[in-house]
mmCIF file of C-alpha atoms in Angstrom:
data_model
loop_
_atom_site.group_PDB
_atom_site.id
_atom_site.type_symbol
_atom_site.label_atom_id
_atom_site.label_comp_id
_atom_site.label_asym_id
_atom_site.label_seq_id
_atom_site.Cartn_x
_atom_site.Cartn_y
_atom_site.Cartn_z
ATOM 1 C CA MET A 1 -13.924 24.210 14.751
ATOM 2 C CA ALA A 2 -10.941 21.750 13.726
ATOM 3 C CA PRO A 3 -12.132 18.297 12.714
ATOM 4 C CA GLN A 4 -10.106 17.148 15.996
ATOM 5 C CA ALA A 5 -11.957 19.400 17.699
ATOM 6 C CA LEU A 6 -15.346 18.656 16.457
ATOM 7 C CA TYR A 7 -14.909 14.771 16.713
ATOM 8 C CA ASN A 8 -14.170 15.658 20.341
ATOM 9 C CA ALA A 9 -16.936 17.897 21.236
ATOM 10 C CA ALA A 10 -19.112 14.598 19.371
ATOM 11 C CA PHE A 11 -17.650 12.146 21.632
ATOM 12 C CA GLU A 12 -18.215 14.329 24.652
ATOM 13 C CA ASP A 13 -21.929 14.511 23.408
ATOM 14 C CA PHE A 14 -22.485 11.254 22.666
ATOM 15 C CA THR A 15 -20.853 10.177 26.277
ATOM 16 C CA ALA A 16 -23.140 12.584 28.128
ATOM 17 C CA ASN A 17 -26.561 10.937 26.189
ATOM 18 C CA ARG A 18 -26.614 14.342 24.010
ATOM 19 C CA TYR A 19 -27.482 12.553 21.308
ATOM 20 C CA ASP A 20 -29.152 15.225 19.074
ATOM 21 C CA SER A 21 -26.416 17.531 19.398
ATOM 22 C CA ALA A 22 -23.908 14.232 18.694
ATOM 23 C CA LEU A 23 -25.521 14.059 15.598
ATOM 24 C CA ALA A 24 -25.721 18.103 14.443
ATOM 25 C CA LEU A 25 -21.751 17.827 15.256
ATOM 26 C CA VAL A 26 -21.509 14.476 12.846
ATOM 27 C CA THR A 27 -23.308 16.666 10.361
ATOM 28 C CA ARG A 28 -21.190 19.769 10.690
ATOM 29 C CA PHE A 29 -18.360 17.652 10.378
ATOM 30 C CA ALA A 30 -19.435 15.459 6.902
ATOM 31 C CA GLN A 31 -20.289 18.781 5.493
ATOM 32 C CA ALA A 32 -16.803 20.697 6.367
ATOM 33 C CA TYR A 33 -14.166 17.807 6.330
ATOM 34 C CA ALA A 34 -15.698 15.541 3.631
ATOM 35 C CA SER A 35 -12.401 13.970 2.718
ATOM 36 C CA ASP A 36 -10.821 13.878 6.598
ATOM 37 C CA PRO A 37 -9.631 10.694 7.784
ATOM 38 C CA PHE A 38 -12.036 11.605 10.743
ATOM 39 C CA LEU A 39 -15.326 10.612 8.420
ATOM 40 C CA VAL A 40 -14.942 7.459 9.666
ATOM 41 C CA ASP A 41 -14.987 7.608 13.186
ATOM 42 C CA MET A 42 -17.538 10.476 13.280
ATOM 43 C CA ARG A 43 -20.208 7.938 10.793
ATOM 44 C CA ALA A 44 -19.347 5.368 13.550
ATOM 45 C CA LEU A 45 -20.235 7.668 16.277
ATOM 46 C CA GLU A 46 -23.121 8.360 14.386
ATOM 47 C CA ALA A 47 -24.238 4.659 14.451
ATOM 48 C CA GLU A 48 -23.613 4.762 18.075
ATOM 49 C CA CYS A 49 -25.679 7.279 18.593
ATOM 50 C CA ARG A 50 -28.477 6.420 16.055
ATOM 51 C CA LEU A 51 -28.903 3.006 18.021
ATOM 52 C CA ALA A 52 -28.595 5.107 21.194
ATOM 53 C CA LYS A 53 -31.711 7.122 20.495
ATOM 54 C CA GLY A 54 -33.685 3.998 19.347
ATOM 55 C CA GLU A 55 -33.006 4.147 15.620
ATOM 56 C CA PRO A 56 -31.289 0.587 14.617
ATOM 57 C CA ALA A 57 -32.764 0.747 11.265
ATOM 58 C CA ALA A 58 -30.682 3.672 10.390
ATOM 59 C CA ALA A 59 -27.751 2.235 12.734
ATOM 60 C CA ALA A 60 -27.439 -0.613 10.256
ATOM 61 C CA THR A 61 -27.466 0.907 7.241
ATOM 62 C CA ILE A 62 -24.622 3.063 8.699
ATOM 63 C CA TRP A 63 -22.969 0.194 9.886
ATOM 64 C CA ASP A 64 -23.231 -1.452 6.472
ATOM 65 C CA ALA A 65 -22.136 1.355 4.421
ATOM 66 C CA LEU A 66 -18.996 1.358 6.521
ATOM 67 C CA ILE A 67 -18.037 -2.359 6.108
ATOM 68 C CA LYS A 68 -18.510 -2.496 2.905
ATOM 69 C CA GLN A 69 -16.387 0.985 2.405
ATOM 70 C CA GLY A 70 -13.166 -1.691 3.333
ATOM 71 C CA THR A 71 -11.831 0.857 5.115
ATOM 72 C CA ASP A 72 -8.561 -0.262 7.063
ATOM 73 C CA HIS A 73 -9.780 1.591 10.256
ATOM 74 C CA PRO A 74 -8.593 -0.075 13.680
ATOM 75 C CA ASP A 75 -12.027 -1.196 15.027
ATOM 76 C CA ARG A 76 -13.431 -2.616 11.538
ATOM 77 C CA ASP A 77 -13.659 -5.943 13.174
ATOM 78 C CA ARG A 78 -15.978 -4.536 15.665
ATOM 79 C CA TRP A 79 -18.248 -2.968 12.893
ATOM 80 C CA PRO A 80 -19.943 -6.902 11.989
ATOM 81 C CA LEU A 81 -21.060 -7.198 15.751
ATOM 82 C CA ARG A 82 -22.628 -3.701 16.042
ATOM 83 C CA LEU A 83 -24.650 -4.291 12.214
ATOM 84 C CA ALA A 84 -25.788 -7.530 13.864
ATOM 85 C CA LEU A 85 -27.011 -5.561 17.371
ATOM 86 C CA ALA A 86 -28.515 -2.784 15.245
ATOM 87 C CA ARG A 87 -30.421 -5.589 13.121
ATOM 88 C CA PHE A 88 -31.654 -7.247 16.261
ATOM 89 C CA ASN A 89 -32.938 -4.201 17.957
ATOM 90 C CA ALA A 90 -34.520 -3.699 14.082
ATOM 91 C CA LYS A 91 -36.284 -7.237 14.435
ATOM 92 C CA ASP A 92 -34.552 -8.125 11.294
ATOM 93 C CA TYR A 93 -33.458 -11.464 12.499
ATOM 94 C CA ALA A 94 -33.487 -13.143 9.248
ATOM 95 C CA ALA A 95 -30.459 -10.803 8.490
ATOM 96 C CA VAL A 96 -28.663 -11.241 11.802
ATOM 97 C CA VAL A 97 -29.317 -14.846 11.282
ATOM 98 C CA ALA A 98 -27.691 -14.557 7.429
ATOM 99 C CA GLN A 99 -24.800 -12.333 8.990
ATOM 100 C CA LEU A 100 -23.827 -14.704 11.630
ATOM 101 C CA GLU A 101 -24.081 -18.067 9.905
ATOM 102 C CA ALA A 102 -21.106 -16.828 7.889
ATOM 103 C CA VAL A 103 -18.667 -16.604 10.925
ATOM 104 C CA GLU A 104 -16.870 -19.259 11.727
ATOM 105 C CA VAL A 105 -16.805 -19.965 15.790
ATOM 106 C CA ARG A 106 -13.502 -21.496 16.169
ATOM 107 C CA SER A 107 -13.505 -24.379 19.047
ATOM 108 C CA THR A 108 -10.362 -25.760 20.386
ATOM 109 C CA ARG A 109 -12.127 -28.213 21.902
ATOM 110 C CA VAL A 110 -12.506 -30.399 19.339
ATOM 111 C CA ALA A 111 -8.719 -31.488 18.144
ATOM 112 C CA GLY A 112 -8.264 -31.524 14.070
ATOM 113 C CA ARG A 113 -11.275 -29.406 13.196
ATOM 114 C CA SER A 114 -10.631 -25.619 12.755
ATOM 115 C CA GLY A 115 -14.166 -24.316 12.999
ATOM 116 C CA LEU A 116 -18.173 -24.906 13.144
ATOM 117 C CA PRO A 117 -20.145 -23.189 11.051
ATOM 118 C CA LEU A 118 -22.058 -21.140 13.774
ATOM 119 C CA GLY A 119 -25.918 -21.714 12.575
ATOM 120 C CA GLN A 120 -24.844 -25.778 12.623
ATOM 121 C CA ARG A 121 -25.534 -27.739 15.550
ATOM 122 C CA ALA A 122 -22.661 -29.728 16.411
ATOM 123 C CA PHE A 123 -22.927 -32.077 19.591
ATOM 124 C CA LEU A 124 -19.025 -32.540 20.775
ATOM 125 C CA PRO A 125 -17.544 -35.059 23.049
ATOM 126 C CA ARG A 126 -17.756 -34.263 26.699
ATOM 127 C CA GLU A 127 -14.294 -33.353 28.327
ATOM 128 C CA SER A 128 -13.853 -36.323 31.085
#
């Protein structure tokens, strides 16, 4: 199968909840097309399959590796949230808190502030 056809088949299996079949296609793809640009998409699909199968620690490992790769993928901004979800489902709460504390929450309600650290409690004035 060509790379696009393998990806399409794996995605179809994923959406039909055939996670083991999708994972087999991901493995086949990685072995046959290790340098193909679709490999990043296949790894993300693998993480989603692992999460759906109840293997959140495995999913977190994959998301973490994809993030550290620093690829210029269009879905890259979603990966930290998927990583946090996988860590949460793996009951790795300390890792979730540490990850989310690094995120800055934008607040448009308080003039002159660009954002508030997520882990910091802030009491904002009531709007009248």
